[in-house]
């Protein structure tokens, strides 16, 4: 009981309500004790000194010049007072109440601080980009100056190279007639070679045609050779005066074997000798 009495005597409860809207009016109707059992302190508009003091305290944590801070404090106070004056005028003309409370003033200051922070971040970002762009331009300028100097350093070499190129071009132009003449000779030789190649090809074709005709005869001769017997050879050797066809065949064999003929006196021309192919063939 003692504890309860002491609590009742010393405990104080503070209830804060905003008069804006119908919520405060509704609570008063639902809880009449708020009016009957409570001491009501109505907080009216803050005076100019209070507005300046509150704005100075909230803006003191922001980094800015003193004269700029004073201007911002005056701006906040002026805006709040102008809204209050317009609210009174609105009530007198439209009979409608627009409450301008200290919370509105604090919200104004916090909104200004938030916008200031956003704008400063934006400005810092732009400054950073601007400095980066300036750095890039400086680097580009240095690169251009370096290339200009390199170009100046290379200028004598370029002049010399140009002179050498002109001399070489003159030599080339001077040798053009000679090259054209050699080209004409080469073209003529090419035509001659082409004609010779055509003639050689023609001879080759003729030889291949003759060879194509001779191969079957050769094959037949080889087959006939396989049928020759020793008696046939003895018969040929025993011929005193063989037929002309036999002599021609033996002469061809001696030519292929690279055997030279013998020499004997020519019976029709005394004192001269003729080739005897039959004697080596018999041997």
PDB file of C-alpha atoms in Angstrom:
ATOM      1  CA  UNK A   1       0.000   0.000   0.000  1.00  0.00           C
ATOM      2  CA  UNK A   2       2.832   2.345   0.846  1.00  0.00           C
ATOM      3  CA  UNK A   3       4.490   1.585  -2.471  1.00  0.00           C
ATOM      4  CA  UNK A   4       1.285   2.169  -4.391  1.00  0.00           C
ATOM      5  CA  UNK A   5       0.704   5.473  -2.617  1.00  0.00           C
ATOM      6  CA  UNK A   6       4.211   6.654  -3.357  1.00  0.00           C
ATOM      7  CA  UNK A   7       3.792   5.684  -7.011  1.00  0.00           C
ATOM      8  CA  UNK A   8       0.540   7.566  -7.268  1.00  0.00           C
ATOM      9  CA  UNK A   9       2.098  10.609  -5.678  1.00  0.00           C
ATOM     10  CA  UNK A  10       5.317  10.673  -7.726  1.00  0.00           C
ATOM     11  CA  UNK A  11       4.541   9.047 -11.096  1.00  0.00           C
ATOM     12  CA  UNK A  12       3.669  11.464 -13.876  1.00  0.00           C
ATOM     13  CA  UNK A  13       2.526  10.358 -17.337  1.00  0.00           C
ATOM     14  CA  UNK A  14       2.864  12.642 -20.324  1.00  0.00           C
ATOM     15  CA  UNK A  15       0.591  12.038 -23.308  1.00  0.00           C
ATOM     16  CA  UNK A  16       1.357  13.890 -26.529  1.00  0.00           C
ATOM     17  CA  UNK A  17      -1.321  14.322 -29.183  1.00  0.00           C
ATOM     18  CA  UNK A  18      -1.343  16.162 -32.440  1.00  0.00           C
ATOM     19  CA  UNK A  19      -4.380  18.340 -33.145  1.00  0.00           C
ATOM     20  CA  UNK A  20      -4.130  17.610 -36.853  1.00  0.00           C
ATOM     21  CA  UNK A  21      -7.030  15.576 -38.253  1.00  0.00           C
ATOM     22  CA  UNK A  22      -9.973  13.874 -36.542  1.00  0.00           C
ATOM     23  CA  UNK A  23      -7.974  11.404 -34.463  1.00  0.00           C
ATOM     24  CA  UNK A  24      -7.533  13.805 -31.494  1.00  0.00           C
ATOM     25  CA  UNK A  25     -11.229  14.754 -31.492  1.00  0.00           C
ATOM     26  CA  UNK A  26     -12.268  11.080 -31.638  1.00  0.00           C
ATOM     27  CA  UNK A  27     -10.024  10.119 -28.710  1.00  0.00           C
ATOM     28  CA  UNK A  28     -11.440  12.941 -26.570  1.00  0.00           C
ATOM     29  CA  UNK A  29     -14.985  11.679 -27.170  1.00  0.00           C
ATOM     30  CA  UNK A  30     -14.033   8.069 -26.433  1.00  0.00           C
ATOM     31  CA  UNK A  31     -11.971   8.904 -23.312  1.00  0.00           C
ATOM     32  CA  UNK A  32     -13.423  11.905 -21.469  1.00  0.00           C
ATOM     33  CA  UNK A  33     -10.864  11.489 -18.714  1.00  0.00           C
ATOM     34  CA  UNK A  34      -8.275  12.957 -21.020  1.00  0.00           C
ATOM     35  CA  UNK A  35     -10.054  16.278 -20.504  1.00  0.00           C
ATOM     36  CA  UNK A  36     -11.443  15.822 -16.970  1.00  0.00           C
ATOM     37  CA  UNK A  37      -8.446  14.218 -15.261  1.00  0.00           C
ATOM     38  CA  UNK A  38      -5.491  15.666 -17.173  1.00  0.00           C
ATOM     39  CA  UNK A  39      -3.783  18.991 -17.276  1.00  0.00           C
ATOM     40  CA  UNK A  40      -3.717  20.131 -20.880  1.00  0.00           C
ATOM     41  CA  UNK A  41      -0.837  22.233 -22.091  1.00  0.00           C
ATOM     42  CA  UNK A  42      -1.468  23.658 -25.518  1.00  0.00           C
ATOM     43  CA  UNK A  43       1.766  24.254 -27.414  1.00  0.00           C
ATOM     44  CA  UNK A  44       1.254  27.034 -29.872  1.00  0.00           C
ATOM     45  CA  UNK A  45       3.604  28.290 -32.534  1.00  0.00           C
ATOM     46  CA  UNK A  46       7.251  28.598 -31.661  1.00  0.00           C
ATOM     47  CA  UNK A  47       8.581  32.139 -31.548  1.00  0.00           C
ATOM     48  CA  UNK A  48      11.238  33.280 -33.990  1.00  0.00           C
ATOM     49  CA  UNK A  49      14.028  32.832 -31.434  1.00  0.00           C
ATOM     50  CA  UNK A  50      12.994  29.215 -30.871  1.00  0.00           C
ATOM     51  CA  UNK A  51      12.891  28.558 -34.598  1.00  0.00           C
ATOM     52  CA  UNK A  52      16.368  30.010 -34.987  1.00  0.00           C
ATOM     53  CA  UNK A  53      17.699  28.024 -32.016  1.00  0.00           C
ATOM     54  CA  UNK A  54      16.271  24.714 -33.210  1.00  0.00           C
ATOM     55  CA  UNK A  55      17.476  25.201 -36.785  1.00  0.00           C
ATOM     56  CA  UNK A  56      20.949  26.233 -35.580  1.00  0.00           C
ATOM     57  CA  UNK A  57      21.189  23.129 -33.402  1.00  0.00           C
ATOM     58  CA  UNK A  58      20.131  20.705 -36.151  1.00  0.00           C
ATOM     59  CA  UNK A  59      22.298  22.336 -38.806  1.00  0.00           C
ATOM     60  CA  UNK A  60      25.355  22.572 -36.544  1.00  0.00           C
ATOM     61  CA  UNK A  61      26.378  18.997 -37.439  1.00  0.00           C
ATOM     62  CA  UNK A  62      26.493  19.828 -41.164  1.00  0.00           C
ATOM     63  CA  UNK A  63      29.819  20.951 -42.564  1.00  0.00           C
ATOM     64  CA  UNK A  64      29.380  24.385 -44.112  1.00  0.00           C
ATOM     65  CA  UNK A  65      30.546  27.936 -43.726  1.00  0.00           C
ATOM     66  CA  UNK A  66      29.095  30.004 -40.885  1.00  0.00           C
ATOM     67  CA  UNK A  67      27.547  32.590 -43.175  1.00  0.00           C
ATOM     68  CA  UNK A  68      25.951  29.822 -45.246  1.00  0.00           C
ATOM     69  CA  UNK A  69      24.617  28.172 -42.075  1.00  0.00           C
ATOM     70  CA  UNK A  70      23.115  31.453 -40.900  1.00  0.00           C
ATOM     71  CA  UNK A  71      21.450  31.881 -44.304  1.00  0.00           C
ATOM     72  CA  UNK A  72      20.023  28.348 -44.101  1.00  0.00           C
ATOM     73  CA  UNK A  73      18.690  29.004 -40.586  1.00  0.00           C
ATOM     74  CA  UNK A  74      17.024  32.188 -41.786  1.00  0.00           C
ATOM     75  CA  UNK A  75      15.573  30.333 -44.765  1.00  0.00           C
ATOM     76  CA  UNK A  76      14.035  27.618 -42.557  1.00  0.00           C
ATOM     77  CA  UNK A  77      12.558  30.210 -40.177  1.00  0.00           C
ATOM     78  CA  UNK A  78      11.185  32.297 -43.042  1.00  0.00           C
ATOM     79  CA  UNK A  79       9.575  29.304 -44.741  1.00  0.00           C
ATOM     80  CA  UNK A  80       7.934  28.115 -41.502  1.00  0.00           C
ATOM     81  CA  UNK A  81       6.609  31.565 -40.630  1.00  0.00           C
ATOM     82  CA  UNK A  82       5.327  32.132 -44.168  1.00  0.00           C
ATOM     83  CA  UNK A  83       3.442  28.810 -44.062  1.00  0.00           C
ATOM     84  CA  UNK A  84       1.956  29.782 -40.686  1.00  0.00           C
ATOM     85  CA  UNK A  85       0.806  33.148 -42.056  1.00  0.00           C
ATOM     86  CA  UNK A  86      -0.710  31.499 -45.104  1.00  0.00           C
ATOM     87  CA  UNK A  87      -2.468  28.941 -42.882  1.00  0.00           C
ATOM     88  CA  UNK A  88      -4.085  31.771 -40.887  1.00  0.00           C
ATOM     89  CA  UNK A  89      -5.143  33.462 -44.100  1.00  0.00           C
ATOM     90  CA  UNK A  90      -6.517  30.155 -45.380  1.00  0.00           C
ATOM     91  CA  UNK A  91      -8.550  29.733 -42.182  1.00  0.00           C
ATOM     92  CA  UNK A  92      -9.917  33.274 -42.342  1.00  0.00           C
ATOM     93  CA  UNK A  93     -10.958  32.899 -45.963  1.00  0.00           C
ATOM     94  CA  UNK A  94     -11.983  29.234 -46.239  1.00  0.00           C
ATOM     95  CA  UNK A  95     -12.716  28.511 -42.552  1.00  0.00           C
ATOM     96  CA  UNK A  96     -10.535  25.437 -42.783  1.00  0.00           C
ATOM     97  CA  UNK A  97      -7.723  24.817 -40.305  1.00  0.00           C
ATOM     98  CA  UNK A  98      -4.207  23.895 -41.476  1.00  0.00           C
ATOM     99  CA  UNK A  99      -2.039  23.063 -38.476  1.00  0.00           C
ATOM    100  CA  UNK A 100       1.597  24.069 -38.646  1.00  0.00           C
ATOM    101  CA  UNK A 101       3.215  22.272 -35.717  1.00  0.00           C
ATOM    102  CA  UNK A 102       6.795  22.076 -34.478  1.00  0.00           C
ATOM    103  CA  UNK A 103       6.937  18.618 -36.063  1.00  0.00           C
ATOM    104  CA  UNK A 104       6.380  20.266 -39.408  1.00  0.00           C
ATOM    105  CA  UNK A 105       9.332  22.519 -38.732  1.00  0.00           C
ATOM    106  CA  UNK A 106      11.532  19.554 -37.754  1.00  0.00           C
ATOM    107  CA  UNK A 107      10.437  17.699 -40.863  1.00  0.00           C
ATOM    108  CA  UNK A 108      11.377  20.746 -42.936  1.00  0.00           C
ATOM    109  CA  UNK A 109      14.870  20.789 -41.444  1.00  0.00           C
ATOM    110  CA  UNK A 110      15.368  17.020 -41.876  1.00  0.00           C
ATOM    111  CA  UNK A 111      14.144  17.234 -45.454  1.00  0.00           C
ATOM    112  CA  UNK A 112      16.623  20.016 -46.145  1.00  0.00           C
ATOM    113  CA  UNK A 113      19.435  17.973 -44.588  1.00  0.00           C
ATOM    114  CA  UNK A 114      18.530  14.914 -46.674  1.00  0.00           C
ATOM    115  CA  UNK A 115      18.330  16.904 -49.907  1.00  0.00           C
ATOM    116  CA  UNK A 116      21.606  18.642 -49.087  1.00  0.00           C
ATOM    117  CA  UNK A 117      23.304  15.277 -48.557  1.00  0.00           C
ATOM    118  CA  UNK A 118      21.952  13.919 -51.834  1.00  0.00           C
ATOM    119  CA  UNK A 119      23.005  17.012 -53.762  1.00  0.00           C
ATOM    120  CA  UNK A 120      26.457  16.956 -52.205  1.00  0.00           C
ATOM    121  CA  UNK A 121      26.900  13.304 -53.161  1.00  0.00           C
ATOM    122  CA  UNK A 122      25.776  14.156 -56.667  1.00  0.00           C
ATOM    123  CA  UNK A 123      28.152  17.111 -56.865  1.00  0.00           C
ATOM    124  CA  UNK A 124      31.042  15.028 -55.508  1.00  0.00           C
ATOM    125  CA  UNK A 125      30.326  12.389 -58.113  1.00  0.00           C
ATOM    126  CA  UNK A 126      30.309  15.030 -60.853  1.00  0.00           C
ATOM    127  CA  UNK A 127      33.529  16.513 -59.487  1.00  0.00           C
ATOM    128  CA  UNK A 128      35.106  13.056 -59.508  1.00  0.00           C
ATOM    129  CA  UNK A 129      34.017  12.495 -63.091  1.00  0.00           C
ATOM    130  CA  UNK A 130      35.198  15.952 -64.069  1.00  0.00           C
ATOM    131  CA  UNK A 131      38.610  15.337 -62.536  1.00  0.00           C
ATOM    132  CA  UNK A 132      38.786  11.943 -64.235  1.00  0.00           C
ATOM    133  CA  UNK A 133      37.972  13.606 -67.538  1.00  0.00           C
ATOM    134  CA  UNK A 134      40.629  16.248 -66.946  1.00  0.00           C
ATOM    135  CA  UNK A 135      43.138  13.518 -66.140  1.00  0.00           C
ATOM    136  CA  UNK A 136      42.248  11.677 -69.337  1.00  0.00           C
ATOM    137  CA  UNK A 137      42.610  14.909 -71.331  1.00  0.00           C
ATOM    138  CA  UNK A 138      45.999  15.579 -69.721  1.00  0.00           C
ATOM    139  CA  UNK A 139      47.153  12.059 -70.576  1.00  0.00           C
ATOM    140  CA  UNK A 140      45.893  12.490 -74.128  1.00  0.00           C
ATOM    141  CA  UNK A 141      47.708  15.810 -74.405  1.00  0.00           C
ATOM    142  CA  UNK A 142      50.932  14.245 -73.142  1.00  0.00           C
ATOM    143  CA  UNK A 143      50.542  11.380 -75.628  1.00  0.00           C
ATOM    144  CA  UNK A 144      49.949  13.848 -78.473  1.00  0.00           C
ATOM    145  CA  UNK A 145      52.990  15.882 -77.487  1.00  0.00           C
ATOM    146  CA  UNK A 146      55.070  12.712 -77.321  1.00  0.00           C
ATOM    147  CA  UNK A 147      53.899  11.627 -80.770  1.00  0.00           C
ATOM    148  CA  UNK A 148      54.623  15.113 -82.136  1.00  0.00           C
ATOM    149  CA  UNK A 149      58.156  14.939 -80.755  1.00  0.00           C
ATOM    150  CA  UNK A 150      58.632  11.444 -82.167  1.00  0.00           C
ATOM    151  CA  UNK A 151      57.386  12.690 -85.526  1.00  0.00           C
ATOM    152  CA  UNK A 152      59.865  15.578 -85.404  1.00  0.00           C
ATOM    153  CA  UNK A 153      62.653  13.145 -84.490  1.00  0.00           C
ATOM    154  CA  UNK A 154      61.716  10.850 -87.371  1.00  0.00           C
ATOM    155  CA  UNK A 155      61.430  13.692 -89.892  1.00  0.00           C
ATOM    156  CA  UNK A 156      65.112  13.547 -91.083  1.00  0.00           C
ATOM    157  CA  UNK A 157      64.826   9.786 -91.539  1.00  0.00           C
ATOM    158  CA  UNK A 158      61.599  10.206 -93.466  1.00  0.00           C
ATOM    159  CA  UNK A 159      63.206  12.788 -95.754  1.00  0.00           C
ATOM    160  CA  UNK A 160      66.150  10.471 -96.374  1.00  0.00           C
ATOM    161  CA  UNK A 161      63.838   7.534 -97.009  1.00  0.00           C
ATOM    162  CA  UNK A 162      61.851   9.667 -99.442  1.00  0.00           C
ATOM    163  CA  UNK A 163      65.010  10.587-101.336  1.00  0.00           C
ATOM    164  CA  UNK A 164      66.124   6.944-101.459  1.00  0.00           C
ATOM    165  CA  UNK A 165      62.668   5.948-102.671  1.00  0.00           C
ATOM    166  CA  UNK A 166      62.805   8.545-105.448  1.00  0.00           C
ATOM    167  CA  UNK A 167      66.268   7.298-106.498  1.00  0.00           C
ATOM    168  CA  UNK A 168      65.083   3.701-106.481  1.00  0.00           C
ATOM    169  CA  UNK A 169      61.979   4.657-108.468  1.00  0.00           C
ATOM    170  CA  UNK A 170      64.171   6.383-111.044  1.00  0.00           C
ATOM    171  CA  UNK A 171      66.335   3.246-111.340  1.00  0.00           C
ATOM    172  CA  UNK A 172      63.258   1.097-111.743  1.00  0.00           C
ATOM    173  CA  UNK A 173      61.850   3.400-114.416  1.00  0.00           C
ATOM    174  CA  UNK A 174      65.201   3.341-116.202  1.00  0.00           C
ATOM    175  CA  UNK A 175      65.195  -0.473-116.277  1.00  0.00           C
ATOM    176  CA  UNK A 176      61.619  -0.706-117.505  1.00  0.00           C
ATOM    177  CA  UNK A 177      62.576  -0.695-121.253  1.00  0.00           C
ATOM    178  CA  UNK A 178      65.191  -3.398-120.645  1.00  0.00           C
ATOM    179  CA  UNK A 179      62.677  -5.470-118.711  1.00  0.00           C
ATOM    180  CA  UNK A 180      60.128  -5.005-121.484  1.00  0.00           C
ATOM    181  CA  UNK A 181      62.683  -6.165-124.031  1.00  0.00           C
ATOM    182  CA  UNK A 182      63.567  -9.202-121.925  1.00  0.00           C
ATOM    183  CA  UNK A 183      59.878  -9.853-121.516  1.00  0.00           C
ATOM    184  CA  UNK A 184      59.414  -9.791-125.279  1.00  0.00           C
ATOM    185  CA  UNK A 185      62.377 -12.176-125.734  1.00  0.00           C
ATOM    186  CA  UNK A 186      61.005 -14.447-123.051  1.00  0.00           C
ATOM    187  CA  UNK A 187      57.603 -14.394-124.707  1.00  0.00           C
ATOM    188  CA  UNK A 188      59.164 -15.246-128.045  1.00  0.00           C
ATOM    189  CA  UNK A 189      61.176 -18.067-126.430  1.00  0.00           C
ATOM    190  CA  UNK A 190      57.997 -19.251-124.808  1.00  0.00           C
ATOM    191  CA  UNK A 191      56.250 -19.343-128.170  1.00  0.00           C
ATOM    192  CA  UNK A 192      59.211 -21.201-129.698  1.00  0.00           C
ATOM    193  CA  UNK A 193      59.260 -23.635-126.803  1.00  0.00           C
ATOM    194  CA  UNK A 194      55.531 -24.144-127.137  1.00  0.00           C
ATOM    195  CA  UNK A 195      55.910 -24.903-130.868  1.00  0.00           C
ATOM    196  CA  UNK A 196      58.814 -27.306-130.154  1.00  0.00           C
ATOM    197  CA  UNK A 197      56.780 -28.923-127.410  1.00  0.00           C
ATOM    198  CA  UNK A 198      53.919 -29.358-129.864  1.00  0.00           C
ATOM    199  CA  UNK A 199      56.312 -30.932-132.409  1.00  0.00           C
ATOM    200  CA  UNK A 200      57.805 -33.201-129.764  1.00  0.00           C
ATOM    201  CA  UNK A 201      54.337 -34.179-128.665  1.00  0.00           C
ATOM    202  CA  UNK A 202      53.449 -34.966-132.264  1.00  0.00           C
ATOM    203  CA  UNK A 203      56.564 -37.163-132.619  1.00  0.00           C
ATOM    204  CA  UNK A 204      55.745 -38.798-129.303  1.00  0.00           C
ATOM    205  CA  UNK A 205      52.228 -39.517-130.438  1.00  0.00           C
ATOM    206  CA  UNK A 206      53.576 -41.006-133.694  1.00  0.00           C
ATOM    207  CA  UNK A 207      56.076 -43.114-131.772  1.00  0.00           C
ATOM    208  CA  UNK A 208      53.415 -44.316-129.424  1.00  0.00           C
ATOM    209  CA  UNK A 209      51.203 -45.171-132.402  1.00  0.00           C
ATOM    210  CA  UNK A 210      54.083 -47.107-134.048  1.00  0.00           C
ATOM    211  CA  UNK A 211      54.850 -48.742-130.709  1.00  0.00           C
ATOM    212  CA  UNK A 212      51.230 -49.736-130.378  1.00  0.00           C
ATOM    213  CA  UNK A 213      51.448 -51.394-133.778  1.00  0.00           C
ATOM    214  CA  UNK A 214      54.831 -53.006-133.022  1.00  0.00           C
ATOM    215  CA  UNK A 215      53.942 -54.455-129.610  1.00  0.00           C
ATOM    216  CA  UNK A 216      51.478 -57.031-131.014  1.00  0.00           C
ATOM    217  CA  UNK A 217      54.094 -58.020-133.622  1.00  0.00           C
ATOM    218  CA  UNK A 218      56.728 -58.298-130.848  1.00  0.00           C
ATOM    219  CA  UNK A 219      54.399 -60.422-128.758  1.00  0.00           C
ATOM    220  CA  UNK A 220      53.763 -62.667-131.751  1.00  0.00           C
ATOM    221  CA  UNK A 221      57.520 -62.873-132.353  1.00  0.00           C
ATOM    222  CA  UNK A 222      58.150 -63.828-128.739  1.00  0.00           C
ATOM    223  CA  UNK A 223      55.514 -66.511-128.994  1.00  0.00           C
ATOM    224  CA  UNK A 224      57.079 -67.737-132.204  1.00  0.00           C
ATOM    225  CA  UNK A 225      60.505 -67.715-130.515  1.00  0.00           C
ATOM    226  CA  UNK A 226      59.202 -70.141-127.938  1.00  0.00           C
ATOM    227  CA  UNK A 227      58.392 -72.568-130.777  1.00  0.00           C
ATOM    228  CA  UNK A 228      61.906 -72.515-132.289  1.00  0.00           C
ATOM    229  CA  UNK A 229      63.800 -75.799-131.913  1.00  0.00           C
ATOM    230  CA  UNK A 230      67.460 -76.718-132.296  1.00  0.00           C
ATOM    231  CA  UNK A 231      66.740 -78.403-135.600  1.00  0.00           C
ATOM    232  CA  UNK A 232      65.411 -75.089-136.939  1.00  0.00           C
ATOM    233  CA  UNK A 233      68.598 -73.339-135.884  1.00  0.00           C
ATOM    234  CA  UNK A 234      70.766 -76.023-137.523  1.00  0.00           C
ATOM    235  CA  UNK A 235      68.663 -75.662-140.641  1.00  0.00           C
ATOM    236  CA  UNK A 236      69.320 -71.931-140.776  1.00  0.00           C
ATOM    237  CA  UNK A 237      73.091 -72.449-140.247  1.00  0.00           C
ATOM    238  CA  UNK A 238      73.254 -74.956-143.069  1.00  0.00           C
ATOM    239  CA  UNK A 239      71.815 -72.486-145.572  1.00  0.00           C
ATOM    240  CA  UNK A 240      74.482 -71.400-148.010  1.00  0.00           C
ATOM    241  CA  UNK A 241      72.434 -68.584-149.464  1.00  0.00           C
ATOM    242  CA  UNK A 242      69.472 -67.918-147.140  1.00  0.00           C
ATOM    243  CA  UNK A 243      66.374 -66.074-148.347  1.00  0.00           C
ATOM    244  CA  UNK A 244      66.268 -62.310-148.121  1.00  0.00           C
ATOM    245  CA  UNK A 245      63.705 -62.390-145.288  1.00  0.00           C
ATOM    246  CA  UNK A 246      65.941 -64.632-143.163  1.00  0.00           C
ATOM    247  CA  UNK A 247      68.942 -62.373-143.790  1.00  0.00           C
ATOM    248  CA  UNK A 248      66.902 -59.282-142.821  1.00  0.00           C
ATOM    249  CA  UNK A 249      65.676 -60.932-139.604  1.00  0.00           C
ATOM    250  CA  UNK A 250      69.207 -62.024-138.579  1.00  0.00           C
ATOM    251  CA  UNK A 251      70.526 -58.550-139.369  1.00  0.00           C
ATOM    252  CA  UNK A 252      67.899 -57.027-137.038  1.00  0.00           C
ATOM    253  CA  UNK A 253      68.915 -59.464-134.292  1.00  0.00           C
ATOM    254  CA  UNK A 254      72.579 -58.493-134.672  1.00  0.00           C
ATOM    255  CA  UNK A 255      71.710 -54.815-134.497  1.00  0.00           C
ATOM    256  CA  UNK A 256      69.748 -55.324-131.292  1.00  0.00           C
ATOM    257  CA  UNK A 257      72.632 -57.347-129.838  1.00  0.00           C
ATOM    258  CA  UNK A 258      75.105 -54.643-130.962  1.00  0.00           C
ATOM    259  CA  UNK A 259      77.197 -57.124-132.973  1.00  0.00           C
ATOM    260  CA  UNK A 260      79.077 -55.584-135.855  1.00  0.00           C
ATOM    261  CA  UNK A 261      79.065 -57.205-139.295  1.00  0.00           C
ATOM    262  CA  UNK A 262      82.119 -58.717-140.999  1.00  0.00           C
ATOM    263  CA  UNK A 263      83.752 -57.177-144.050  1.00  0.00           C
ATOM    264  CA  UNK A 264      84.059 -59.177-147.306  1.00  0.00           C
ATOM    265  CA  UNK A 265      85.010 -58.276-150.895  1.00  0.00           C
ATOM    266  CA  UNK A 266      82.250 -56.893-153.037  1.00  0.00           C
ATOM    267  CA  UNK A 267      81.786 -59.280-155.976  1.00  0.00           C
ATOM    268  CA  UNK A 268      80.273 -56.525-158.109  1.00  0.00           C
ATOM    269  CA  UNK A 269      82.937 -53.913-157.369  1.00  0.00           C
ATOM    270  CA  UNK A 270      86.430 -55.349-157.135  1.00  0.00           C
ATOM    271  CA  UNK A 271      88.645 -53.672-154.557  1.00  0.00           C
ATOM    272  CA  UNK A 272      85.762 -52.650-152.305  1.00  0.00           C
ATOM    273  CA  UNK A 273      84.245 -54.362-149.306  1.00  0.00           C
ATOM    274  CA  UNK A 274      80.693 -54.731-148.119  1.00  0.00           C
ATOM    275  CA  UNK A 275      79.048 -55.663-144.787  1.00  0.00           C
ATOM    276  CA  UNK A 276      78.521 -59.378-144.289  1.00  0.00           C
ATOM    277  CA  UNK A 277      75.748 -59.918-141.685  1.00  0.00           C
ATOM    278  CA  UNK A 278      75.304 -63.626-142.341  1.00  0.00           C
ATOM    279  CA  UNK A 279      78.674 -64.843-141.045  1.00  0.00           C
ATOM    280  CA  UNK A 280      78.243 -63.284-137.531  1.00  0.00           C
ATOM    281  CA  UNK A 281      74.645 -64.518-137.498  1.00  0.00           C
ATOM    282  CA  UNK A 282      75.813 -68.120-138.169  1.00  0.00           C
ATOM    283  CA  UNK A 283      78.421 -67.871-135.409  1.00  0.00           C
TER     284      UNK A 283
END
